[in-house]
Coordinates of C-alpha atoms and ligand atoms in Angstrom, one line a residue:
M1 CA 2.0 -7.3 4.0
E2 CA 5.2 -7.6 6.3
L3 CA 8.1 -5.5 4.9
S4 CA 10.5 -8.5 4.5
K5 CA 8.1 -9.9 1.8
L6 CA 6.9 -6.9 0.1
Y7 CA 9.9 -6.2 -2.4
D8 CA 10.4 -9.7 -3.1
Q9 CA 7.9 -9.7 -6.0
K10 CA 8.5 -9.0 -9.6
E11 CA 6.6 -5.8 -10.0
P12 CA 8.2 -2.8 -8.3
K13 CA 6.1 -1.4 -5.4
F14 CA 4.9 2.2 -5.2
S15 CA 4.4 3.9 -1.8
F16 CA 3.4 7.3 -0.6
E17 CA 4.6 9.7 2.5
V18 CA 2.0 12.0 4.1
F19 CA 2.1 14.2 7.1
P20 CA -0.7 14.7 9.5
P21 CA -2.5 18.0 8.7
K22 CA -3.3 20.3 11.9
T23 CA -7.1 20.4 11.5
D24 CA -9.9 17.9 11.0
E25 CA -10.7 19.8 7.8
G26 CA -7.1 19.2 6.5
I27 CA -7.4 15.6 7.4
D28 CA -10.5 15.4 5.3
N29 CA -8.8 16.9 2.4
L30 CA -5.8 14.6 2.8
I31 CA -8.2 11.5 2.9
G32 CA -9.6 13.0 -0.6
E33 CA -6.2 13.4 -2.0
L34 CA -5.0 9.8 -1.2
N35 CA -8.3 8.4 -2.6
K36 CA -7.2 9.8 -6.0
L37 CA -3.8 8.0 -5.5
K38 CA -5.3 4.6 -4.5
K39 CA -5.8 3.5 -8.0
F40 CA -2.1 2.9 -8.5
D41 CA -2.4 0.2 -5.7
P42 CA 0.2 1.4 -3.2
A43 CA 2.2 -1.0 -0.9
F44 CA 1.8 1.5 1.8
I45 CA 1.2 5.1 2.9
S46 CA 3.5 6.1 5.5
V47 CA 2.6 8.8 8.0
T48 CA 5.1 10.9 9.6
Y49 CA 5.6 11.5 13.5
G50 CA 6.6 14.6 15.2
A51 CA 9.8 14.4 17.7
G52 CA 8.7 13.7 21.3
G53 CA 5.3 12.5 20.0
S54 CA 4.1 16.2 19.1
T55 CA 2.0 15.0 16.4
Q56 CA 1.2 11.6 17.8
G57 CA -2.7 12.3 18.2
R58 CA -3.1 13.5 14.8
S59 CA -0.7 10.8 13.2
V60 CA -3.0 8.1 14.7
K61 CA -6.0 9.9 13.5
V62 CA -4.5 9.9 9.7
I63 CA -3.3 6.2 10.3
K64 CA -6.9 5.2 11.1
R65 CA -8.6 7.0 8.6
I66 CA -6.2 5.6 5.7
L67 CA -6.8 2.1 7.2
N68 CA -10.6 2.7 7.3
E69 CA -11.5 5.0 4.5
V70 CA -8.7 4.8 1.9
K71 CA -8.2 1.0 2.8
V72 CA -4.6 1.1 2.1
T73 CA -1.9 -0.3 4.8
P74 CA -0.6 2.6 6.6
L75 CA 3.2 2.5 7.6
P76 CA 3.5 4.5 10.7
H77 CA 6.8 6.5 11.3
F78 CA 8.2 6.7 14.8
T79 CA 10.9 8.9 16.3
C80 CA 13.0 8.2 19.4
I81 CA 14.1 11.5 20.5
G82 CA 12.2 12.5 23.4
S83 CA 10.7 8.9 23.7
N84 CA 11.2 6.4 26.4
E85 CA 10.4 2.7 26.8
S86 CA 6.8 3.1 27.8
S87 CA 6.0 5.9 25.4
I88 CA 7.2 3.8 22.5
L89 CA 5.3 0.6 23.8
D90 CA 2.1 2.8 24.4
F91 CA 2.2 3.8 20.6
V92 CA 3.2 0.3 19.3
K93 CA 0.2 -1.0 21.3
V94 CA -2.1 1.3 19.4
I95 CA -0.7 0.4 16.0
E96 CA -0.5 -3.3 16.8
G97 CA -4.1 -3.0 18.0
L98 CA -5.1 -1.8 14.4
G99 CA -3.4 -4.8 12.9
I100 CA -0.3 -2.8 11.5
K101 CA 2.7 -5.1 11.0
N102 CA 5.4 -2.4 9.9
I103 CA 6.9 0.8 11.4
L104 CA 9.6 3.3 9.9
A105 CA 11.7 3.6 12.9
L106 CA 13.8 6.9 13.1
K107 CA 15.9 9.2 15.2
G108 CA 13.7 12.1 14.5
D109 CA 14.4 15.7 14.0
P110 CA 14.0 18.3 16.9
P111 CA 10.9 20.5 16.7
K112 CA 11.1 23.5 14.4
D113 CA 13.2 26.6 16.0
Q114 CA 14.5 24.3 18.7
A115 CA 17.9 23.2 17.1
D116 CA 19.2 22.5 20.7
Y117 CA 16.3 20.4 21.7
S118 CA 17.5 18.0 24.3
P119 CA 14.6 16.3 26.1
E120 CA 14.9 15.3 29.8
N121 CA 13.5 11.8 29.2
N122 CA 15.8 10.8 26.3
I123 CA 16.7 7.1 26.3
F124 CA 17.4 6.5 22.7
N125 CA 20.0 8.7 21.0
Y126 CA 20.1 6.8 17.7
A127 CA 17.7 5.0 15.4
N128 CA 19.7 1.8 15.7
E129 CA 18.8 1.7 19.4
L130 CA 15.2 2.1 18.6
I131 CA 15.1 -0.5 16.2
A132 CA 16.8 -3.0 18.7
F133 CA 14.3 -2.2 21.2
L134 CA 11.4 -2.6 18.9
K135 CA 13.0 -6.0 17.8
Q136 CA 13.1 -7.3 21.3
N137 CA 9.8 -6.1 22.4
T138 CA 7.2 -6.3 19.4
K139 CA 6.5 -8.5 16.4
L140 CA 6.6 -5.3 14.0
E141 CA 9.1 -5.4 10.8
I142 CA 11.0 -2.3 10.6
A143 CA 12.1 0.1 7.7
A144 CA 15.0 2.7 8.4
A145 CA 16.1 5.9 6.8
G146 CA 18.9 6.3 4.4
Y147 CA 20.7 9.3 3.0
P148 CA 21.9 8.9 -0.6
E149 CA 23.6 12.7 -0.2
V150 CA 24.8 11.7 3.5
H151 CA 22.9 12.7 6.5
P152 CA 23.8 16.5 7.6
K153 CA 25.3 15.3 10.8
A154 CA 27.5 12.4 9.5
L155 CA 31.2 12.9 8.9
S156 CA 31.1 11.2 5.4
L157 CA 29.3 8.7 3.4
D158 CA 31.3 6.0 4.9
D159 CA 30.5 7.1 8.4
D160 CA 26.9 7.2 7.7
L161 CA 26.8 3.9 5.9
D162 CA 28.6 2.4 9.1
H163 CA 25.6 3.7 11.0
L164 CA 23.1 2.3 8.4
K165 CA 24.6 -0.9 8.8
L166 CA 24.0 -0.8 12.6
K167 CA 20.3 -0.3 12.0
V168 CA 20.3 -3.3 9.5
E169 CA 22.2 -5.5 12.2
A170 CA 19.8 -4.3 14.9
G171 CA 16.9 -5.8 12.4
A172 CA 15.9 -3.3 9.9
E173 CA 14.1 -5.2 6.9
V174 CA 14.1 -2.2 4.4
V175 CA 15.9 1.3 3.9
I176 CA 13.8 4.0 2.9
S177 CA 15.8 7.0 1.2
Q178 CA 15.6 10.6 1.8
L179 CA 14.3 12.5 -1.5
F180 CA 17.1 13.2 -4.1
Y181 CA 17.3 14.6 -7.7
D182 CA 20.5 13.3 -9.1
N183 CA 20.2 9.5 -9.3
N184 CA 24.0 9.1 -9.4
Y185 CA 24.0 9.8 -5.5
F186 CA 21.5 6.7 -5.4
Y187 CA 23.5 4.5 -7.4
N188 CA 26.7 5.2 -5.6
F189 CA 24.9 5.1 -2.2
V190 CA 23.5 1.5 -3.0
E191 CA 26.8 0.2 -4.3
R192 CA 28.7 1.4 -1.1
A193 CA 26.0 0.0 1.1
R194 CA 26.3 -3.3 -0.8
Q195 CA 30.2 -3.3 -0.4
K196 CA 29.4 -2.9 3.5
G197 CA 27.4 -6.1 3.4
I198 CA 23.9 -4.4 3.5
T199 CA 21.8 -6.5 1.5
I200 CA 18.3 -5.4 2.3
P201 CA 16.1 -3.5 -0.2
I202 CA 16.9 0.1 -0.6
I203 CA 13.9 2.2 -1.8
P204 CA 14.5 5.6 -3.4
G205 CA 12.6 8.5 -2.7
I206 CA 11.1 10.8 -5.1
L207 CA 9.5 14.3 -4.6
P208 CA 8.1 16.1 -7.7
L209 CA 9.0 19.8 -7.1
Y210 CA 5.6 21.0 -8.3
I211 CA 5.2 24.2 -6.2
P212 CA 7.7 27.0 -6.8
S213 CA 7.5 28.4 -3.5
Q214 CA 8.1 25.0 -1.7
I215 CA 11.5 24.5 -3.3
E216 CA 13.8 26.5 -1.2
K217 CA 12.3 24.9 2.0
I218 CA 12.6 21.3 0.5
I219 CA 16.2 21.7 -0.3
E220 CA 17.0 23.1 2.9
L221 CA 15.3 20.5 4.9
S222 CA 16.4 17.5 3.0
G223 CA 19.9 18.8 2.1
T224 CA 19.5 17.7 -1.5
H225 CA 21.4 19.1 -4.5
L226 CA 19.4 19.9 -7.8
P227 CA 21.3 19.2 -10.9
E228 CA 22.3 22.4 -12.4
D229 CA 20.2 21.8 -15.9
F230 CA 17.2 21.1 -13.8
K231 CA 17.6 23.9 -11.4
R232 CA 18.1 26.5 -14.5
A233 CA 14.9 25.1 -16.1
L234 CA 13.1 25.4 -12.9
N235 CA 14.1 29.1 -12.4
D236 CA 13.5 30.1 -15.9
S237 CA 10.0 29.0 -15.5
Q238 CA 9.2 30.4 -12.0
D239 CA 6.7 32.9 -13.9
N240 CA 5.1 30.4 -15.9
L241 CA 3.1 28.1 -13.5
E242 CA 2.1 25.3 -16.2
E243 CA 5.3 25.2 -17.8
F244 CA 7.1 24.9 -14.2
K245 CA 4.9 22.0 -13.2
K246 CA 5.6 20.3 -16.6
I247 CA 9.2 20.4 -16.0
A248 CA 9.0 19.1 -12.5
V249 CA 6.8 16.3 -13.6
D250 CA 9.0 15.5 -16.7
Y251 CA 12.0 15.4 -14.4
S252 CA 10.2 12.9 -11.9
V253 CA 9.1 10.8 -14.6
K254 CA 12.7 10.5 -16.3
Q255 CA 14.1 10.0 -12.7
A256 CA 11.9 7.1 -11.7
K257 CA 12.1 5.4 -15.2
E258 CA 16.0 5.5 -14.8
L259 CA 15.6 4.1 -11.3
L260 CA 13.3 1.3 -12.3
E261 CA 15.7 0.4 -15.3
F262 CA 18.5 0.2 -12.7
G263 CA 16.3 -2.3 -10.9
V264 CA 14.9 -0.7 -7.9
P265 CA 12.4 -3.0 -6.2
G266 CA 10.0 0.2 -5.4
I267 CA 10.0 3.8 -5.3
H268 CA 8.7 6.0 -2.2
F269 CA 6.8 9.0 -3.4
Y270 CA 6.7 12.3 -1.3
P271 CA 3.4 14.0 -2.6
L272 CA 3.4 16.6 -0.1
N273 CA -0.3 15.8 0.9
K274 CA -1.4 16.4 -2.8
A275 CA -2.2 14.0 -5.2
E276 CA -1.8 15.8 -8.6
A277 CA 2.1 15.7 -9.3
V278 CA 2.5 12.2 -8.0
E279 CA -0.7 11.2 -10.2
K280 CA 0.8 12.7 -13.4
V281 CA 4.3 11.1 -12.7
L282 CA 2.4 7.4 -12.0
L283 CA 0.2 7.7 -15.0
R284 CA 3.2 8.0 -17.4
L285 CA 5.1 5.3 -15.6
K286 CA 2.1 2.8 -15.9
Ligands
FAD301 P1 20.3 7.9 12.8 O1 20.3 6.6 11.9 O2 20.2 7.8 14.1 O3 21.3 8.6 12.3 C1 21.4 10.1 12.8 C2 22.8 10.6 12.6 O4 23.7 10.0 13.5 C3 23.4 10.5 11.2 O5 24.4 11.3 11.0 C4 24.3 9.0 11.6 O6 25.2 8.8 10.7 C5 24.6 9.4 13.0 N1 24.6 8.0 13.9 C6 23.5 7.2 13.5 N2 23.9 6.0 14.6 C7 24.9 6.6 15.3 C8 25.7 5.8 16.3 N3 25.3 4.8 16.9 N4 26.6 6.4 16.7 C9 27.1 7.7 16.3 N5 26.6 8.2 15.2 C10 25.4 7.6 14.7 N6 11.9 13.1 11.1 C11 10.9 13.1 11.9 O7 11.1 14.0 12.7 N7 9.6 12.4 11.5 C12 9.4 11.7 10.5 O8 8.4 11.2 10.5 C13 10.5 11.5 9.7 N8 10.3 10.6 8.6 C14 11.3 10.5 7.8 C15 11.4 9.6 6.6 C16 12.5 9.4 5.9 C17 12.2 8.3 4.7 C18 13.6 10.0 6.1 C19 14.7 9.8 5.1 C20 13.9 10.8 7.2 C21 12.6 11.0 7.9 N9 12.8 11.9 9.0 C22 11.6 12.1 10.0 C23 14.0 12.9 9.3 C24 14.9 12.0 10.1 O9 14.3 11.8 11.5 C25 16.1 12.9 10.6 O10 17.0 12.8 9.3 C26 17.1 12.6 11.6 O11 18.1 13.5 11.9 C27 17.9 11.2 11.5 O12 17.0 10.0 11.5 P2 17.6 8.6 11.5 O13 16.5 7.7 11.8 O14 18.2 8.5 10.1 O15 18.7 8.7 12.5

């Protein structure tokens, strides 16, 4: 279903985000994990994309297998750094050829260890430029990224929301948010976005912090801030994995319930390619 119609309905929509594994065996495992999450009737499964097309082959492989084997609509991500008009249109041709109607249009992060990545063929500097190009040249409906805790390169929330508005004016139908753990950031983000005249659905992102060794990396990559109580509870249970997992799931359940009470039209989960944590959360929400 097109993004513009998806969040019109009464029931909130759940969606999942995955990244393409490096090997075929990894992709087989991912498909197995997604089959466990299928029972929650996801609105879509989004598939990340490496800057400059570094994961394109694997992203397309995963998209095709989600479509054919999991039988859920995939939402391809696409990043504009390192892309030009023809590489964008080549990718669009592939996904439109699969019958896909939506895309998550992003600037993209430079490849790891290349913070000064500056590809020669860069034509599009910001996601709003990619969105405008996609709107002019394709029939795809478009999701854009939003940052309740402010994008790391933005000067302020106000500045970041002005740029979000450019993405909406360029044609984005939906905003999908970066993960966060303190709902107050999200409530404030939505309120300030509405004040700026951004009226499209804004979907919060939730990532259950289920594996102790991943926490530092997740915090670093997303720039999120954990509420002190939650941080302390996780720290105190680092040596007791079962307790740690329970705290993580309880927290995500509480976070999701509060967001649903607030009236969000959907929640985008980040399962990190494993079903278990999100499955536990969704079983308790249903
Ligand atoms: P933009 O909207 O272009 O914003 C980037 C920065 O520039 C912000 O600070 C913004 O305030 C500023 N800015 C925006 N427009 C302008 C303008 N016109 N003039 C001046 N400043 C401007 N990365 C990947 O590489 N692959 C993925 O698959 C991927 N998936 C993601 C999914 C979600 C839901 C989210 C939230 C992020 C994802 N990312 C992914 C990360 C994302 O690519 C980075 O956060 C990137 O740095 C910003 O992307 P954006 O599309 O939000 O960029």
